[in-house]
Amino acid sequence: MTIQKLKQYKIFKDETLLSLKLLKNQGFCNINYQLKTSKRNYLIRKFISDETVNINREFEFMIQKKAYKKKLAAKPLFLNIEENFMVCEFLKGKHKKSINAQEIIHLAKMIKKLHTIKSNVKTYDFKKPLNYYKKMLNSQEASKSIHICKRELKSLKKYKKTLVTTHHDLNPRNILFRKKSIKFIDWEYTGVNDSFFDLATLCFEFRLNKKEEKILLKSYQKKVDKKDIQKLHSYIMLYKHICKLWFMDLKSAK
């Protein structure tokens, strides 16, 4: 990606392109740049891989547009599938490795708003990635993680599903804190799943203790019972081992 290449697109026709800087924090499926122009700053996301399961760039762009309208995301401005890149407004903020009670409450409310986004895609099917990993990964460690995932999926059948549009990758690298606002970035894995998947992701990634888990659940849905905690813990285990398999697959592909 170069400034010269970007100049050909109409989106920048009234601006002077000043600099294109590779960002320090990078994702695994994109190369991210900050573009400075005479008027504003942009984020340029160059797609380097769509080979991992469940990525659809057109759907990602559409959902991010809806999320922007709810003040949850950067405004997506341009998508070029042929050239494999997206242009968004550039967001300022910082990533946090740990969060306090007030931030947990704020995050729960923002996730609840995220879960009101409407989409018409099929529900995420965990069997597909698990079958893929079973085929691609031959280690004992991978077999153990696949077994645990299947066990938790079986256990989750006894709980009522609340299907919503989920971000599906709410790790600290994809959450920006700035003053009193929270924004979510990198929407490539977004889809329809149980609401508890996003909540479980936060619990695992921020290492929330039992008290903090209850704060998160109560802030999200007000009432919390024993079944909610059990369901949450099943999703935490599922998320943990799906991530392990994803990283094993990423490592084996190198």
PDB file of C-alpha atoms in Angstrom:
ATOM      1  CA  MET A   1       0.000   0.000   0.000  1.00  0.00           C
ATOM      2  CA  THR A   2       1.416   3.407  -1.037  1.00  0.00           C
ATOM      3  CA  ILE A   3       0.253   7.037  -1.121  1.00  0.00           C
ATOM      4  CA  GLN A   4       0.602   7.000  -4.907  1.00  0.00           C
ATOM      5  CA  LYS A   5      -1.792   4.055  -5.144  1.00  0.00           C
ATOM      6  CA  LEU A   6      -4.325   5.683  -2.817  1.00  0.00           C
ATOM      7  CA  LYS A   7      -4.377   8.901  -4.854  1.00  0.00           C
ATOM      8  CA  GLN A   8      -6.304   7.174  -7.641  1.00  0.00           C
ATOM      9  CA  TYR A   9      -9.416   6.694  -5.503  1.00  0.00           C
ATOM     10  CA  LYS A  10     -12.181   9.311  -5.561  1.00  0.00           C
ATOM     11  CA  ILE A  11     -12.588   9.245  -1.795  1.00  0.00           C
ATOM     12  CA  PHE A  12      -9.426  11.390  -1.471  1.00  0.00           C
ATOM     13  CA  LYS A  13      -9.962  13.667  -4.503  1.00  0.00           C
ATOM     14  CA  ASP A  14     -10.319  16.912  -2.494  1.00  0.00           C
ATOM     15  CA  GLU A  15      -7.433  16.199  -0.113  1.00  0.00           C
ATOM     16  CA  THR A  16      -3.660  16.244  -0.200  1.00  0.00           C
ATOM     17  CA  LEU A  17      -2.247  12.938   1.021  1.00  0.00           C
ATOM     18  CA  LEU A  18       0.583  13.749   3.438  1.00  0.00           C
ATOM     19  CA  SER A  19       1.845  10.524   5.011  1.00  0.00           C
ATOM     20  CA  LEU A  20       1.139   6.799   5.330  1.00  0.00           C
ATOM     21  CA  LYS A  21       2.389   5.223   8.553  1.00  0.00           C
ATOM     22  CA  LEU A  22       2.402   1.553   9.520  1.00  0.00           C
ATOM     23  CA  LEU A  23       0.712   1.269  12.914  1.00  0.00           C
ATOM     24  CA  LYS A  24       2.453  -0.300  15.895  1.00  0.00           C
ATOM     25  CA  ASN A  25      -0.498  -2.546  16.828  1.00  0.00           C
ATOM     26  CA  GLN A  26      -1.344  -4.996  14.059  1.00  0.00           C
ATOM     27  CA  GLY A  27      -3.986  -7.694  13.657  1.00  0.00           C
ATOM     28  CA  PHE A  28      -3.351 -11.203  12.370  1.00  0.00           C
ATOM     29  CA  CYS A  29      -5.498 -10.862   9.230  1.00  0.00           C
ATOM     30  CA  ASN A  30      -4.801  -7.232   8.287  1.00  0.00           C
ATOM     31  CA  ILE A  31      -2.000  -4.713   7.900  1.00  0.00           C
ATOM     32  CA  ASN A  32      -3.102  -1.385   9.391  1.00  0.00           C
ATOM     33  CA  TYR A  33      -1.889   2.065   8.347  1.00  0.00           C
ATOM     34  CA  GLN A  34      -2.653   5.603   9.458  1.00  0.00           C
ATOM     35  CA  LEU A  35      -3.140   7.935   6.500  1.00  0.00           C
ATOM     36  CA  LYS A  36      -2.767  11.657   7.196  1.00  0.00           C
ATOM     37  CA  THR A  37      -4.251  14.100   4.712  1.00  0.00           C
ATOM     38  CA  SER A  38      -4.702  17.864   4.571  1.00  0.00           C
ATOM     39  CA  LYS A  39      -8.166  17.461   6.145  1.00  0.00           C
ATOM     40  CA  ARG A  40      -8.259  14.404   8.425  1.00  0.00           C
ATOM     41  CA  ASN A  41      -6.769  11.057   9.476  1.00  0.00           C
ATOM     42  CA  TYR A  42      -7.849   7.695   8.088  1.00  0.00           C
ATOM     43  CA  LEU A  43      -7.272   4.051   8.934  1.00  0.00           C
ATOM     44  CA  ILE A  44      -6.283   1.907   5.943  1.00  0.00           C
ATOM     45  CA  ARG A  45      -6.834  -1.814   6.537  1.00  0.00           C
ATOM     46  CA  LYS A  46      -5.068  -4.009   4.007  1.00  0.00           C
ATOM     47  CA  PHE A  47      -6.475  -7.550   4.152  1.00  0.00           C
ATOM     48  CA  ILE A  48      -3.719 -10.144   4.222  1.00  0.00           C
ATOM     49  CA  SER A  49      -5.793 -13.233   4.935  1.00  0.00           C
ATOM     50  CA  ASP A  50      -9.379 -14.379   4.582  1.00  0.00           C
ATOM     51  CA  GLU A  51      -8.401 -18.021   4.924  1.00  0.00           C
ATOM     52  CA  THR A  52      -9.399 -18.324   8.566  1.00  0.00           C
ATOM     53  CA  VAL A  53     -12.975 -19.413   9.110  1.00  0.00           C
ATOM     54  CA  ASN A  54     -15.966 -17.088   9.053  1.00  0.00           C
ATOM     55  CA  ILE A  55     -14.593 -13.938   7.357  1.00  0.00           C
ATOM     56  CA  ASN A  56     -16.822 -12.029   4.930  1.00  0.00           C
ATOM     57  CA  ARG A  57     -15.513  -8.538   4.166  1.00  0.00           C
ATOM     58  CA  GLU A  58     -18.776  -7.191   2.669  1.00  0.00           C
ATOM     59  CA  PHE A  59     -20.709  -8.307   5.741  1.00  0.00           C
ATOM     60  CA  GLU A  60     -18.022  -6.839   8.015  1.00  0.00           C
ATOM     61  CA  PHE A  61     -18.319  -3.473   6.211  1.00  0.00           C
ATOM     62  CA  MET A  62     -22.128  -3.496   6.479  1.00  0.00           C
ATOM     63  CA  ILE A  63     -22.169  -4.360  10.199  1.00  0.00           C
ATOM     64  CA  GLN A  64     -19.507  -1.762  10.967  1.00  0.00           C
ATOM     65  CA  LYS A  65     -21.709   0.853   9.269  1.00  0.00           C
ATOM     66  CA  LYS A  66     -24.570  -0.110  11.566  1.00  0.00           C
ATOM     67  CA  ALA A  67     -22.248  -0.108  14.580  1.00  0.00           C
ATOM     68  CA  TYR A  68     -21.006   3.375  13.653  1.00  0.00           C
ATOM     69  CA  LYS A  69     -24.588   4.680  13.685  1.00  0.00           C
ATOM     70  CA  LYS A  70     -24.864   3.376  17.256  1.00  0.00           C
ATOM     71  CA  LYS A  71     -21.567   5.113  18.155  1.00  0.00           C
ATOM     72  CA  LEU A  72     -19.797   1.803  18.675  1.00  0.00           C
ATOM     73  CA  ALA A  73     -17.272   1.854  15.825  1.00  0.00           C
ATOM     74  CA  ALA A  74     -15.242   3.955  13.427  1.00  0.00           C
ATOM     75  CA  LYS A  75     -17.107   5.138  10.340  1.00  0.00           C
ATOM     76  CA  PRO A  76     -16.307   2.806   7.402  1.00  0.00           C
ATOM     77  CA  LEU A  77     -15.869   4.881   4.247  1.00  0.00           C
ATOM     78  CA  PHE A  78     -14.689   2.684   1.404  1.00  0.00           C
ATOM     79  CA  LEU A  79     -14.297  -1.028   0.623  1.00  0.00           C
ATOM     80  CA  ASN A  80     -12.359  -2.422  -2.321  1.00  0.00           C
ATOM     81  CA  ILE A  81     -12.628  -6.212  -2.507  1.00  0.00           C
ATOM     82  CA  GLU A  82     -10.506  -6.486  -5.663  1.00  0.00           C
ATOM     83  CA  GLU A  83      -7.584  -4.638  -4.062  1.00  0.00           C
ATOM     84  CA  ASN A  84      -8.255  -6.115  -0.608  1.00  0.00           C
ATOM     85  CA  PHE A  85      -8.494  -3.018   1.539  1.00  0.00           C
ATOM     86  CA  MET A  86     -10.907  -0.880   3.557  1.00  0.00           C
ATOM     87  CA  VAL A  87     -10.821   2.788   4.557  1.00  0.00           C
ATOM     88  CA  CYS A  88     -12.290   3.951   7.894  1.00  0.00           C
ATOM     89  CA  GLU A  89     -12.083   7.074   9.973  1.00  0.00           C
ATOM     90  CA  PHE A  90      -9.131   6.952  12.377  1.00  0.00           C
ATOM     91  CA  LEU A  91     -10.018   6.533  16.052  1.00  0.00           C
ATOM     92  CA  LYS A  92      -7.878   7.717  18.939  1.00  0.00           C
ATOM     93  CA  GLY A  93      -7.838   5.770  22.186  1.00  0.00           C
ATOM     94  CA  LYS A  94      -5.919   3.200  24.184  1.00  0.00           C
ATOM     95  CA  HIS A  95      -6.110  -0.526  24.777  1.00  0.00           C
ATOM     96  CA  LYS A  96      -6.308  -1.782  28.361  1.00  0.00           C
ATOM     97  CA  LYS A  97      -5.089  -5.077  29.791  1.00  0.00           C
ATOM     98  CA  SER A  98      -7.284  -4.792  32.874  1.00  0.00           C
ATOM     99  CA  ILE A  99     -10.537  -2.988  33.667  1.00  0.00           C
ATOM    100  CA  ASN A 100     -12.225  -1.757  36.835  1.00  0.00           C
ATOM    101  CA  ALA A 101     -15.843  -2.189  37.940  1.00  0.00           C
ATOM    102  CA  GLN A 102     -17.035   1.022  36.283  1.00  0.00           C
ATOM    103  CA  GLU A 103     -15.415   0.028  32.998  1.00  0.00           C
ATOM    104  CA  ILE A 104     -17.011  -3.427  33.234  1.00  0.00           C
ATOM    105  CA  ILE A 105     -20.437  -1.805  33.663  1.00  0.00           C
ATOM    106  CA  HIS A 106     -19.792   0.555  30.748  1.00  0.00           C
ATOM    107  CA  LEU A 107     -18.602  -2.287  28.528  1.00  0.00           C
ATOM    108  CA  ALA A 108     -21.675  -4.380  29.353  1.00  0.00           C
ATOM    109  CA  LYS A 109     -23.959  -1.517  28.289  1.00  0.00           C
ATOM    110  CA  MET A 110     -22.034  -0.983  25.045  1.00  0.00           C
ATOM    111  CA  ILE A 111     -22.178  -4.708  24.261  1.00  0.00           C
ATOM    112  CA  LYS A 112     -25.912  -4.732  24.899  1.00  0.00           C
ATOM    113  CA  LYS A 113     -26.215  -1.916  22.349  1.00  0.00           C
ATOM    114  CA  LEU A 114     -23.993  -3.880  19.939  1.00  0.00           C
ATOM    115  CA  HIS A 115     -26.317  -6.868  20.320  1.00  0.00           C
ATOM    116  CA  THR A 116     -29.287  -4.814  19.063  1.00  0.00           C
ATOM    117  CA  ILE A 117     -27.736  -4.590  15.571  1.00  0.00           C
ATOM    118  CA  LYS A 118     -29.886  -6.521  13.111  1.00  0.00           C
ATOM    119  CA  SER A 119     -28.375  -8.929  10.578  1.00  0.00           C
ATOM    120  CA  ASN A 120     -29.754 -11.744   8.455  1.00  0.00           C
ATOM    121  CA  VAL A 121     -26.861 -14.218   8.353  1.00  0.00           C
ATOM    122  CA  LYS A 122     -27.040 -17.774   9.627  1.00  0.00           C
ATOM    123  CA  THR A 123     -26.171 -18.560  13.225  1.00  0.00           C
ATOM    124  CA  TYR A 124     -22.495 -19.281  13.775  1.00  0.00           C
ATOM    125  CA  ASP A 125     -21.897 -23.030  13.567  1.00  0.00           C
ATOM    126  CA  PHE A 126     -19.017 -24.156  15.785  1.00  0.00           C
ATOM    127  CA  LYS A 127     -18.995 -27.568  14.127  1.00  0.00           C
ATOM    128  CA  LYS A 128     -17.477 -26.091  10.956  1.00  0.00           C
ATOM    129  CA  PRO A 129     -14.289 -24.689  12.540  1.00  0.00           C
ATOM    130  CA  LEU A 130     -13.942 -27.776  14.746  1.00  0.00           C
ATOM    131  CA  ASN A 131     -14.149 -30.071  11.710  1.00  0.00           C
ATOM    132  CA  TYR A 132     -11.619 -27.843   9.969  1.00  0.00           C
ATOM    133  CA  TYR A 133      -9.201 -27.958  12.923  1.00  0.00           C
ATOM    134  CA  LYS A 134      -9.629 -31.735  13.237  1.00  0.00           C
ATOM    135  CA  LYS A 135      -8.611 -32.048   9.602  1.00  0.00           C
ATOM    136  CA  MET A 136      -5.718 -29.565   9.732  1.00  0.00           C
ATOM    137  CA  LEU A 137      -4.223 -30.169  13.205  1.00  0.00           C
ATOM    138  CA  ASN A 138      -2.848 -33.554  14.217  1.00  0.00           C
ATOM    139  CA  SER A 139      -1.357 -32.856  17.647  1.00  0.00           C
ATOM    140  CA  GLN A 140      -2.550 -34.316  20.934  1.00  0.00           C
ATOM    141  CA  GLU A 141      -3.008 -30.791  22.272  1.00  0.00           C
ATOM    142  CA  ALA A 142      -5.352 -29.936  19.380  1.00  0.00           C
ATOM    143  CA  SER A 143      -7.338 -33.150  19.892  1.00  0.00           C
ATOM    144  CA  LYS A 144      -7.764 -32.278  23.575  1.00  0.00           C
ATOM    145  CA  SER A 145      -9.031 -28.768  22.766  1.00  0.00           C
ATOM    146  CA  ILE A 146     -11.451 -30.119  20.143  1.00  0.00           C
ATOM    147  CA  HIS A 147     -12.786 -32.620  22.710  1.00  0.00           C
ATOM    148  CA  ILE A 148     -13.303 -29.858  25.301  1.00  0.00           C
ATOM    149  CA  CYS A 149     -15.104 -27.673  22.748  1.00  0.00           C
ATOM    150  CA  LYS A 150     -17.454 -30.516  21.812  1.00  0.00           C
ATOM    151  CA  ARG A 151     -18.094 -31.251  25.483  1.00  0.00           C
ATOM    152  CA  GLU A 152     -19.020 -27.619  26.194  1.00  0.00           C
ATOM    153  CA  LEU A 153     -21.231 -27.377  23.093  1.00  0.00           C
ATOM    154  CA  LYS A 154     -23.117 -30.439  24.303  1.00  0.00           C
ATOM    155  CA  SER A 155     -23.470 -28.896  27.767  1.00  0.00           C
ATOM    156  CA  LEU A 156     -24.730 -25.602  26.305  1.00  0.00           C
ATOM    157  CA  LYS A 157     -27.701 -27.346  24.679  1.00  0.00           C
ATOM    158  CA  LYS A 158     -29.529 -27.339  28.029  1.00  0.00           C
ATOM    159  CA  TYR A 159     -29.560 -23.533  28.190  1.00  0.00           C
ATOM    160  CA  LYS A 160     -31.822 -21.172  26.302  1.00  0.00           C
ATOM    161  CA  LYS A 161     -30.070 -19.428  23.392  1.00  0.00           C
ATOM    162  CA  THR A 162     -30.283 -15.668  22.941  1.00  0.00           C
ATOM    163  CA  LEU A 163     -29.165 -15.127  19.342  1.00  0.00           C
ATOM    164  CA  VAL A 164     -27.794 -11.681  18.493  1.00  0.00           C
ATOM    165  CA  THR A 165     -25.242 -10.031  16.233  1.00  0.00           C
ATOM    166  CA  THR A 166     -21.954 -10.587  18.050  1.00  0.00           C
ATOM    167  CA  HIS A 167     -18.555  -8.981  17.523  1.00  0.00           C
ATOM    168  CA  HIS A 168     -16.985 -12.395  18.173  1.00  0.00           C
ATOM    169  CA  ASP A 169     -13.471 -11.093  18.849  1.00  0.00           C
ATOM    170  CA  LEU A 170     -13.649  -8.739  21.831  1.00  0.00           C
ATOM    171  CA  ASN A 171     -10.073  -9.108  22.998  1.00  0.00           C
ATOM    172  CA  PRO A 172      -8.298  -6.012  24.462  1.00  0.00           C
ATOM    173  CA  ARG A 173      -6.642  -5.227  21.104  1.00  0.00           C
ATOM    174  CA  ASN A 174     -10.090  -4.664  19.606  1.00  0.00           C
ATOM    175  CA  ILE A 175     -11.434  -2.339  22.305  1.00  0.00           C
ATOM    176  CA  LEU A 176     -10.491   1.356  22.406  1.00  0.00           C
ATOM    177  CA  PHE A 177     -10.992   3.439  25.549  1.00  0.00           C
ATOM    178  CA  ARG A 178     -10.976   7.229  25.241  1.00  0.00           C
ATOM    179  CA  LYS A 179     -12.219   9.513  28.015  1.00  0.00           C
ATOM    180  CA  LYS A 180     -15.806   8.327  28.624  1.00  0.00           C
ATOM    181  CA  SER A 181     -16.237   6.479  25.325  1.00  0.00           C
ATOM    182  CA  ILE A 182     -15.592   2.881  24.296  1.00  0.00           C
ATOM    183  CA  LYS A 183     -15.308   1.846  20.652  1.00  0.00           C
ATOM    184  CA  PHE A 184     -14.871  -1.585  19.076  1.00  0.00           C
ATOM    185  CA  ILE A 185     -12.572  -2.201  16.102  1.00  0.00           C
ATOM    186  CA  ASP A 186     -11.765  -5.116  13.749  1.00  0.00           C
ATOM    187  CA  TRP A 187     -15.244  -6.443  12.931  1.00  0.00           C
ATOM    188  CA  GLU A 188     -14.083  -9.202  10.581  1.00  0.00           C
ATOM    189  CA  TYR A 189     -15.400 -12.101  12.695  1.00  0.00           C
ATOM    190  CA  THR A 190     -18.792 -10.540  13.393  1.00  0.00           C
ATOM    191  CA  GLY A 191     -21.792 -12.861  13.017  1.00  0.00           C
ATOM    192  CA  VAL A 192     -24.853 -14.237  14.775  1.00  0.00           C
ATOM    193  CA  ASN A 193     -24.286 -16.164  17.987  1.00  0.00           C
ATOM    194  CA  ASP A 194     -25.474 -16.418  21.567  1.00  0.00           C
ATOM    195  CA  SER A 195     -25.032 -13.133  23.451  1.00  0.00           C
ATOM    196  CA  PHE A 196     -23.017 -14.953  26.121  1.00  0.00           C
ATOM    197  CA  PHE A 197     -20.160 -15.568  23.671  1.00  0.00           C
ATOM    198  CA  ASP A 198     -19.124 -11.889  23.664  1.00  0.00           C
ATOM    199  CA  LEU A 199     -19.572 -11.699  27.434  1.00  0.00           C
ATOM    200  CA  ALA A 200     -17.464 -14.828  27.937  1.00  0.00           C
ATOM    201  CA  THR A 201     -14.757 -13.349  25.705  1.00  0.00           C
ATOM    202  CA  LEU A 202     -14.470 -10.330  27.986  1.00  0.00           C
ATOM    203  CA  CYS A 203     -14.357 -12.519  31.095  1.00  0.00           C
ATOM    204  CA  PHE A 204     -11.527 -14.604  29.692  1.00  0.00           C
ATOM    205  CA  GLU A 205      -9.513 -11.839  28.029  1.00  0.00           C
ATOM    206  CA  PHE A 206      -9.632  -9.451  30.993  1.00  0.00           C
ATOM    207  CA  ARG A 207      -9.318 -12.301  33.525  1.00  0.00           C
ATOM    208  CA  LEU A 208     -12.386 -11.247  35.453  1.00  0.00           C
ATOM    209  CA  ASN A 209     -12.912 -12.875  38.830  1.00  0.00           C
ATOM    210  CA  LYS A 210     -16.272 -14.302  39.984  1.00  0.00           C
ATOM    211  CA  LYS A 211     -17.401 -11.006  41.502  1.00  0.00           C
ATOM    212  CA  GLU A 212     -16.534  -9.126  38.307  1.00  0.00           C
ATOM    213  CA  GLU A 213     -18.327 -11.745  36.182  1.00  0.00           C
ATOM    214  CA  LYS A 214     -21.506 -11.061  38.170  1.00  0.00           C
ATOM    215  CA  ILE A 215     -21.056  -7.307  37.711  1.00  0.00           C
ATOM    216  CA  LEU A 216     -20.789  -7.856  33.958  1.00  0.00           C
ATOM    217  CA  LEU A 217     -23.871 -10.094  33.786  1.00  0.00           C
ATOM    218  CA  LYS A 218     -25.996  -7.883  36.043  1.00  0.00           C
ATOM    219  CA  SER A 219     -25.051  -4.802  34.024  1.00  0.00           C
ATOM    220  CA  TYR A 220     -26.003  -6.632  30.838  1.00  0.00           C
ATOM    221  CA  GLN A 221     -29.254  -8.316  31.888  1.00  0.00           C
ATOM    222  CA  LYS A 222     -30.069  -7.114  35.459  1.00  0.00           C
ATOM    223  CA  LYS A 223     -30.990 -10.528  36.914  1.00  0.00           C
ATOM    224  CA  VAL A 224     -28.433 -13.316  37.287  1.00  0.00           C
ATOM    225  CA  ASP A 225     -29.016 -16.852  38.493  1.00  0.00           C
ATOM    226  CA  LYS A 226     -26.911 -19.988  38.883  1.00  0.00           C
ATOM    227  CA  LYS A 227     -27.725 -21.186  35.349  1.00  0.00           C
ATOM    228  CA  ASP A 228     -26.431 -17.903  33.870  1.00  0.00           C
ATOM    229  CA  ILE A 229     -23.097 -18.366  35.638  1.00  0.00           C
ATOM    230  CA  GLN A 230     -22.846 -21.984  34.476  1.00  0.00           C
ATOM    231  CA  LYS A 231     -23.695 -21.008  30.912  1.00  0.00           C
ATOM    232  CA  LEU A 232     -21.123 -18.209  31.015  1.00  0.00           C
ATOM    233  CA  HIS A 233     -18.411 -20.583  32.228  1.00  0.00           C
ATOM    234  CA  SER A 234     -19.182 -23.048  29.440  1.00  0.00           C
ATOM    235  CA  TYR A 235     -18.776 -20.271  26.899  1.00  0.00           C
ATOM    236  CA  ILE A 236     -15.538 -19.161  28.561  1.00  0.00           C
ATOM    237  CA  MET A 237     -14.126 -22.692  28.141  1.00  0.00           C
ATOM    238  CA  LEU A 238     -15.376 -22.845  24.562  1.00  0.00           C
ATOM    239  CA  TYR A 239     -13.808 -19.485  23.710  1.00  0.00           C
ATOM    240  CA  LYS A 240     -10.526 -20.411  25.408  1.00  0.00           C
ATOM    241  CA  HIS A 241     -10.084 -23.592  23.375  1.00  0.00           C
ATOM    242  CA  ILE A 242     -11.381 -22.172  20.092  1.00  0.00           C
ATOM    243  CA  CYS A 243      -8.660 -19.523  20.481  1.00  0.00           C
ATOM    244  CA  LYS A 244      -6.035 -22.171  21.219  1.00  0.00           C
ATOM    245  CA  LEU A 245      -7.002 -24.019  18.044  1.00  0.00           C
ATOM    246  CA  TRP A 246      -7.009 -20.809  16.008  1.00  0.00           C
ATOM    247  CA  PHE A 247      -3.452 -19.979  17.146  1.00  0.00           C
ATOM    248  CA  MET A 248      -2.280 -23.548  16.541  1.00  0.00           C
ATOM    249  CA  ASP A 249      -3.631 -23.355  12.997  1.00  0.00           C
ATOM    250  CA  LEU A 250      -2.032 -19.938  12.458  1.00  0.00           C
ATOM    251  CA  LYS A 251       1.312 -21.260  13.680  1.00  0.00           C
ATOM    252  CA  SER A 252       1.146 -24.380  11.520  1.00  0.00           C
ATOM    253  CA  ALA A 253       0.435 -22.301   8.414  1.00  0.00           C
ATOM    254  CA  LYS A 254       3.695 -20.355   8.761  1.00  0.00           C
TER     255      LYS A 254
END
